[in-house]
Short mmCIF file of C-alpha atoms in Angstrom, two decimals:
data_model
loop_
_atom_site.label_atom_id
_atom_site.label_comp_id
_atom_site.label_asym_id
_atom_site.label_seq_id
_atom_site.Cartn_x
_atom_site.Cartn_y
_atom_site.Cartn_z
CA UNK C 1 6.68 -219.07 -56.89
CA UNK C 2 6.74 -215.27 -56.40
CA UNK C 3 3.64 -213.12 -56.13
CA UNK C 4 2.38 -211.58 -59.35
CA UNK C 5 3.00 -207.85 -59.29
CA UNK C 6 -0.04 -205.55 -59.62
CA UNK C 7 1.04 -203.84 -62.85
CA UNK C 8 1.94 -207.09 -64.64
CA UNK C 9 -0.56 -208.67 -67.01
CA UNK C 10 -2.21 -211.81 -65.59
CA UNK C 11 -1.00 -213.75 -68.62
CA UNK C 12 2.61 -212.53 -68.48
CA UNK C 13 5.15 -215.20 -69.41
CA UNK C 14 7.29 -214.86 -66.29
CA UNK C 15 4.53 -215.85 -63.87
CA UNK C 16 3.19 -218.51 -66.20
CA UNK C 17 6.28 -220.23 -67.51
CA UNK C 18 9.54 -219.12 -65.86
CA UNK C 19 11.13 -221.45 -63.27
CA UNK C 20 10.39 -220.21 -59.72
CA UNK C 21 14.09 -219.65 -59.00
CA UNK C 22 14.38 -217.25 -61.96
CA UNK C 23 11.18 -215.32 -61.37
CA UNK C 24 12.58 -212.76 -58.85
CA UNK C 25 15.47 -211.98 -61.24
CA UNK C 26 13.20 -211.58 -64.24
CA UNK C 27 10.89 -209.36 -62.21
CA UNK C 28 13.87 -207.31 -61.03
CA UNK C 29 14.54 -206.56 -64.71
CA UNK C 30 10.81 -206.00 -65.36
CA UNK C 31 10.67 -208.77 -67.96
CA UNK C 32 7.16 -209.55 -66.71
CA UNK C 33 6.18 -206.01 -67.73
CA UNK C 34 7.65 -205.56 -71.23
CA UNK C 35 5.93 -202.25 -72.03
CA UNK C 36 8.97 -200.42 -70.67
CA UNK C 37 11.27 -202.28 -73.05
CA UNK C 38 9.15 -201.10 -75.97
CA UNK C 39 9.13 -197.52 -74.67
CA UNK C 40 12.92 -197.50 -74.33
CA UNK C 41 13.49 -199.29 -77.63
CA UNK C 42 11.11 -197.35 -79.86
CA UNK C 43 12.92 -193.97 -79.72
CA UNK C 44 16.05 -195.83 -80.88
CA UNK C 45 14.12 -197.45 -83.70
CA UNK C 46 12.70 -194.03 -84.60
CA UNK C 47 16.19 -192.53 -84.70
CA UNK C 48 17.39 -195.34 -86.97
CA UNK C 49 14.33 -194.95 -89.21
CA UNK C 50 14.81 -191.18 -89.45
CA UNK C 51 18.46 -191.54 -90.45
CA UNK C 52 17.61 -194.14 -93.08
CA UNK C 53 14.64 -192.20 -94.46
CA UNK C 54 16.76 -189.08 -94.89
CA UNK C 55 19.12 -191.22 -96.99
CA UNK C 56 16.21 -192.70 -98.97
CA UNK C 57 16.40 -196.21 -97.54
CA UNK C 58 14.80 -198.47 -94.94
CA UNK C 59 16.41 -198.81 -91.49
CA UNK C 60 19.17 -201.37 -91.07
CA UNK C 61 17.64 -204.53 -89.50
CA UNK C 62 20.91 -205.31 -87.73
CA UNK C 63 20.90 -201.88 -86.07
CA UNK C 64 17.26 -202.37 -85.03
CA UNK C 65 18.16 -205.73 -83.48
CA UNK C 66 21.04 -204.17 -81.53
CA UNK C 67 18.78 -201.38 -80.29
CA UNK C 68 16.21 -203.96 -79.12
CA UNK C 69 18.79 -206.03 -77.24
CA UNK C 70 20.44 -202.97 -75.74
CA UNK C 71 17.11 -201.51 -74.63
CA UNK C 72 16.07 -204.74 -72.90
CA UNK C 73 19.39 -204.99 -71.07
CA UNK C 74 19.69 -201.32 -70.08
CA UNK C 75 16.08 -201.17 -68.99
CA UNK C 76 16.70 -204.21 -66.77
CA UNK C 77 19.82 -202.61 -65.27
CA UNK C 78 18.07 -199.27 -64.78
CA UNK C 79 15.07 -200.87 -63.11
CA UNK C 80 17.33 -202.80 -60.74
CA UNK C 81 19.17 -199.60 -59.80
CA UNK C 82 15.87 -197.79 -59.33
CA UNK C 83 14.63 -200.60 -57.06
CA UNK C 84 17.77 -200.46 -54.93
CA UNK C 85 17.52 -196.68 -54.48
CA UNK C 86 13.77 -196.78 -53.87
CA UNK C 87 13.57 -199.96 -51.77
CA UNK C 88 12.37 -198.17 -48.62
CA UNK C 89 9.78 -196.12 -50.52
CA UNK C 90 8.65 -199.12 -52.57
CA UNK C 91 7.98 -201.09 -49.39
CA UNK C 92 5.39 -198.44 -48.37
CA UNK C 93 3.53 -198.32 -51.72
CA UNK C 94 0.95 -201.00 -52.45
CA UNK C 95 1.84 -201.35 -56.15
CA UNK C 96 5.57 -201.80 -55.49
CA UNK C 97 5.78 -203.48 -52.07
CA UNK C 98 6.34 -206.97 -53.56
CA UNK C 99 9.15 -205.96 -55.91
CA UNK C 100 12.11 -208.30 -55.37
CA UNK C 101 14.43 -205.87 -53.57
CA UNK C 102 11.74 -204.14 -51.50
CA UNK C 103 10.35 -207.50 -50.38
CA UNK C 104 13.78 -208.98 -49.60
CA UNK C 105 13.73 -211.69 -52.28
CA UNK C 106 16.91 -210.24 -53.77
CA UNK C 107 19.60 -208.47 -51.72
CA UNK C 108 21.16 -205.15 -52.61
CA UNK C 109 24.47 -206.86 -53.42
CA UNK C 110 22.73 -209.35 -55.67
CA UNK C 111 20.90 -206.53 -57.44
CA UNK C 112 24.21 -204.72 -58.10
CA UNK C 113 25.65 -207.93 -59.54
CA UNK C 114 22.61 -208.19 -61.82
CA UNK C 115 23.16 -204.58 -62.93
CA UNK C 116 26.82 -205.24 -63.68
CA UNK C 117 26.01 -208.28 -65.79
CA UNK C 118 23.37 -206.40 -67.81
CA UNK C 119 25.68 -203.41 -68.17
CA UNK C 120 28.57 -205.47 -69.50
CA UNK C 121 26.32 -207.16 -72.06
CA UNK C 122 25.02 -203.73 -73.13
CA UNK C 123 28.57 -202.42 -73.43
CA UNK C 124 29.48 -205.31 -75.74
CA UNK C 125 26.63 -204.25 -78.05
CA UNK C 126 27.56 -200.55 -77.83
CA UNK C 127 31.16 -201.22 -78.82
CA UNK C 128 29.98 -202.50 -82.21
CA UNK C 129 28.82 -198.96 -83.06
CA UNK C 130 30.79 -195.86 -84.06
CA UNK C 131 32.72 -193.52 -81.73
CA UNK C 132 29.96 -190.91 -81.42
CA UNK C 133 27.34 -193.55 -80.62
CA UNK C 134 29.67 -195.07 -78.03
CA UNK C 135 30.20 -191.65 -76.44
CA UNK C 136 26.46 -191.02 -76.33
CA UNK C 137 25.91 -194.44 -74.78
CA UNK C 138 28.41 -193.74 -72.02
CA UNK C 139 26.91 -190.27 -71.44
CA UNK C 140 23.47 -191.81 -70.95
CA UNK C 141 24.68 -193.39 -67.71
CA UNK C 142 24.54 -189.96 -66.04
CA UNK C 143 20.86 -189.65 -66.93
CA UNK C 144 20.12 -193.20 -65.78
CA UNK C 145 22.01 -192.77 -62.52
CA UNK C 146 20.30 -189.50 -61.60
CA UNK C 147 16.74 -190.54 -62.44
CA UNK C 148 15.78 -192.39 -59.21
CA UNK C 149 16.64 -189.28 -57.19
CA UNK C 150 14.56 -186.86 -59.27
CA UNK C 151 11.28 -187.72 -57.52
CA UNK C 152 12.89 -186.47 -54.29
CA UNK C 153 14.03 -183.08 -55.59
CA UNK C 154 11.63 -182.00 -58.37
CA UNK C 155 7.94 -182.14 -59.20
CA UNK C 156 8.93 -183.15 -62.74
CA UNK C 157 10.79 -186.50 -62.56
CA UNK C 158 8.75 -187.53 -65.61
CA UNK C 159 10.63 -184.90 -67.63
CA UNK C 160 13.95 -186.41 -66.55
CA UNK C 161 12.64 -189.82 -67.57
CA UNK C 162 11.90 -188.27 -70.96
CA UNK C 163 15.50 -187.11 -71.27
CA UNK C 164 16.65 -190.63 -70.35
CA UNK C 165 14.25 -192.87 -72.25
CA UNK C 166 14.56 -190.98 -75.53
CA UNK C 167 18.35 -190.77 -75.59
CA UNK C 168 18.30 -193.80 -77.86
CA UNK C 169 16.93 -191.63 -80.67
CA UNK C 170 20.20 -189.68 -80.72
CA UNK C 171 22.31 -192.79 -80.20
CA UNK C 172 20.75 -194.82 -83.01
CA UNK C 173 20.80 -191.84 -85.39
CA UNK C 174 24.50 -191.36 -84.60
CA UNK C 175 25.15 -195.08 -85.07
CA UNK C 176 23.61 -194.87 -88.54
CA UNK C 177 25.16 -191.57 -89.65
CA UNK C 178 28.17 -190.82 -87.45
CA UNK C 179 26.70 -187.45 -86.47
CA UNK C 180 23.73 -185.75 -84.76
CA UNK C 181 21.71 -183.38 -86.94
CA UNK C 182 18.77 -181.03 -86.31
CA UNK C 183 16.09 -183.61 -87.27
CA UNK C 184 17.48 -186.00 -84.64
CA UNK C 185 17.39 -183.27 -82.00
CA UNK C 186 13.78 -182.44 -82.90
CA UNK C 187 12.86 -186.12 -82.67
CA UNK C 188 14.53 -186.29 -79.25
CA UNK C 189 12.58 -183.24 -78.07
CA UNK C 190 9.35 -184.78 -79.36
CA UNK C 191 10.08 -187.94 -77.40
CA UNK C 192 10.70 -186.00 -74.20
CA UNK C 193 7.17 -184.57 -74.32
CA UNK C 194 5.77 -187.99 -75.29
CA UNK C 195 7.34 -189.54 -72.19
CA UNK C 196 6.27 -186.63 -70.03
CA UNK C 197 2.69 -187.32 -71.14
CA UNK C 198 2.57 -191.10 -70.78
CA UNK C 199 4.49 -191.19 -67.49
CA UNK C 200 2.21 -188.53 -66.03
CA UNK C 201 -0.64 -190.88 -66.90
CA UNK C 202 1.24 -193.82 -65.35
CA UNK C 203 1.76 -191.98 -62.05
CA UNK C 204 -2.02 -191.66 -61.56
CA UNK C 205 -1.86 -195.21 -60.15
CA UNK C 206 0.33 -194.08 -57.23
CA UNK C 207 -1.25 -190.71 -56.54
CA UNK C 208 -2.41 -191.39 -52.99
CA UNK C 209 0.61 -193.45 -51.94
CA UNK C 210 3.03 -190.89 -53.39
CA UNK C 211 1.33 -188.16 -51.36
CA UNK C 212 1.61 -190.24 -48.18
CA UNK C 213 5.33 -190.98 -48.55
CA UNK C 214 6.24 -187.57 -49.99
CA UNK C 215 7.24 -188.65 -53.51
CA UNK C 216 6.93 -185.88 -56.10
CA UNK C 217 5.48 -186.31 -59.59
CA UNK C 218 4.07 -184.25 -62.45
CA UNK C 219 0.73 -185.90 -61.71
CA UNK C 220 0.67 -184.56 -58.15
CA UNK C 221 1.90 -181.15 -59.34
CA UNK C 222 -0.83 -180.86 -61.99
CA UNK C 223 -3.58 -182.14 -59.69
CA UNK C 224 -6.99 -181.61 -61.24
CA UNK C 225 -5.28 -180.26 -64.36
CA UNK C 226 -3.70 -183.62 -65.27
CA UNK C 227 -5.85 -184.13 -68.36
CA UNK C 228 -5.09 -180.64 -69.68
CA UNK C 229 -1.40 -181.11 -68.93
CA UNK C 230 -1.22 -184.43 -70.79
CA UNK C 231 -2.98 -182.84 -73.77
CA UNK C 232 -0.43 -180.00 -73.87
CA UNK C 233 2.48 -182.44 -73.66
CA UNK C 234 1.07 -184.54 -76.49
CA UNK C 235 0.35 -181.51 -78.71
CA UNK C 236 3.98 -180.41 -78.32
CA UNK C 237 5.13 -183.98 -78.96
CA UNK C 238 3.16 -184.20 -82.19
CA UNK C 239 4.18 -180.73 -83.39
CA UNK C 240 7.84 -181.61 -82.88
CA UNK C 241 7.36 -184.91 -84.73
CA UNK C 242 6.02 -182.95 -87.71
CA UNK C 243 8.97 -180.56 -87.41
CA UNK C 244 11.29 -183.58 -87.47
CA UNK C 245 9.80 -184.75 -90.78
CA UNK C 246 10.00 -181.25 -92.24
CA UNK C 247 13.63 -180.73 -91.17
CA UNK C 248 14.56 -184.18 -92.47
CA UNK C 249 12.79 -183.55 -95.79
CA UNK C 250 10.80 -186.77 -95.51
CA UNK C 251 8.32 -187.81 -98.15
CA UNK C 252 4.50 -187.58 -98.03
CA UNK C 253 4.01 -191.20 -96.96
CA UNK C 254 5.12 -190.02 -93.53
CA UNK C 255 1.76 -188.32 -93.10
CA UNK C 256 -0.83 -191.16 -92.94
CA UNK C 257 0.79 -193.13 -90.07
CA UNK C 258 1.74 -189.83 -88.42
CA UNK C 259 -1.94 -188.85 -88.46
CA UNK C 260 -2.79 -192.13 -86.74
CA UNK C 261 -0.09 -191.36 -84.19
CA UNK C 262 -1.65 -187.97 -83.48
CA UNK C 263 -5.10 -189.53 -83.17
CA UNK C 264 -3.78 -192.12 -80.74
CA UNK C 265 -2.25 -189.45 -78.52
CA UNK C 266 -5.38 -187.29 -78.60
CA UNK C 267 -7.55 -190.29 -77.68
CA UNK C 268 -5.32 -190.99 -74.68
CA UNK C 269 -5.56 -187.40 -73.50
CA UNK C 270 -9.33 -187.40 -73.90
CA UNK C 271 -9.70 -190.51 -71.72
CA UNK C 272 -7.40 -189.52 -68.84
CA UNK C 273 -9.20 -189.83 -65.51
CA UNK C 274 -7.27 -188.94 -62.37
CA UNK C 275 -9.54 -191.21 -60.30
CA UNK C 276 -9.09 -194.32 -62.47
CA UNK C 277 -5.80 -196.15 -61.87
CA UNK C 278 -6.56 -199.25 -63.99
CA UNK C 279 -7.45 -197.05 -66.96
CA UNK C 280 -4.21 -195.10 -66.46
CA UNK C 281 -2.22 -198.34 -66.68
CA UNK C 282 -4.05 -199.38 -69.85
CA UNK C 283 -3.46 -195.98 -71.48
CA UNK C 284 0.21 -196.07 -70.50
CA UNK C 285 0.68 -199.52 -72.05
CA UNK C 286 -1.02 -198.39 -75.27
CA UNK C 287 1.97 -196.13 -75.94
CA UNK C 288 3.84 -199.12 -77.35
CA UNK C 289 1.46 -198.87 -80.32
CA UNK C 290 1.78 -195.09 -80.41
CA UNK C 291 5.57 -195.26 -80.64
CA UNK C 292 5.38 -197.96 -83.29
CA UNK C 293 3.12 -195.74 -85.41
CA UNK C 294 5.70 -192.94 -85.36
CA UNK C 295 8.44 -195.43 -86.26
CA UNK C 296 6.38 -196.59 -89.24
CA UNK C 297 5.73 -192.98 -90.25
CA UNK C 298 9.44 -192.16 -90.21
CA UNK C 299 10.32 -195.32 -92.14
CA UNK C 300 7.62 -194.56 -94.73
CA UNK C 301 9.11 -191.09 -95.17
CA UNK C 302 11.98 -192.64 -97.14
CA UNK C 303 9.80 -192.32 -100.24
CA UNK C 304 10.45 -188.69 -101.04
CA UNK C 305 8.00 -187.94 -103.82
CA UNK C 306 7.34 -184.23 -103.64
CA UNK C 307 8.64 -184.19 -100.07
CA UNK C 308 7.42 -182.11 -97.17
CA UNK C 309 9.83 -179.24 -97.71
#
């Protein structure tokens, strides 16, 4: 039985039900902490919903299923790569010291084999999509590969994570339409600021440890201005989401769930406390609901009515 990791829910299924021999592998892929799967999947769902709404239909369930499976697999591979690159840093940070690679439960070679397996399964899914979507999927590997090094060279690794985690919005839109249009680019930009906000909140948990080991983050860069910074990121995120709906000529039913989305983001920003790590984790996890609200808003925009144009 492996130790439960600090940022995993006490009731998570891996610690409760998974066979002990599988637990380190499932934790390597972060399956005990599924919030990240949602946050990688939801931009893809939003891209699929936007494409469908612009055509006056609901998103293709089969495409949504492929995005879900691909997100789970690529997130697992990305987390394993991140843990290999960061194994020495992780061993010095209380929240990450018991991760499988940092603690020696899984070797570097074993972690690379895990990555390869997840990557091949993801590739099989990607190859069922069109040429542009396949090209975008391959291009995303550059973003994924560079991300673990960003915290060493820039104060804004959260912005790079935004570029990476929201790439699925472009990919899913391209899978549905065979092209990338302005509304998809606006949705992608909105997602970048969304991720910049929620990952700045997430990094509050590691503020002291990051300072000790020299890891950079937007949270450290903003310092006492973290709450104001998160608010600015979320305002830009919401404004770009509205611009997405306008450029895509979505219908008025986009607005009610979009208003709930904006309220959710504003409530997060209002509650940010740089001295409260547990609250930061709870606010971060709540973004699964936030992203789902925007997905519902985009899907509801299929009903054109008078439109937003």
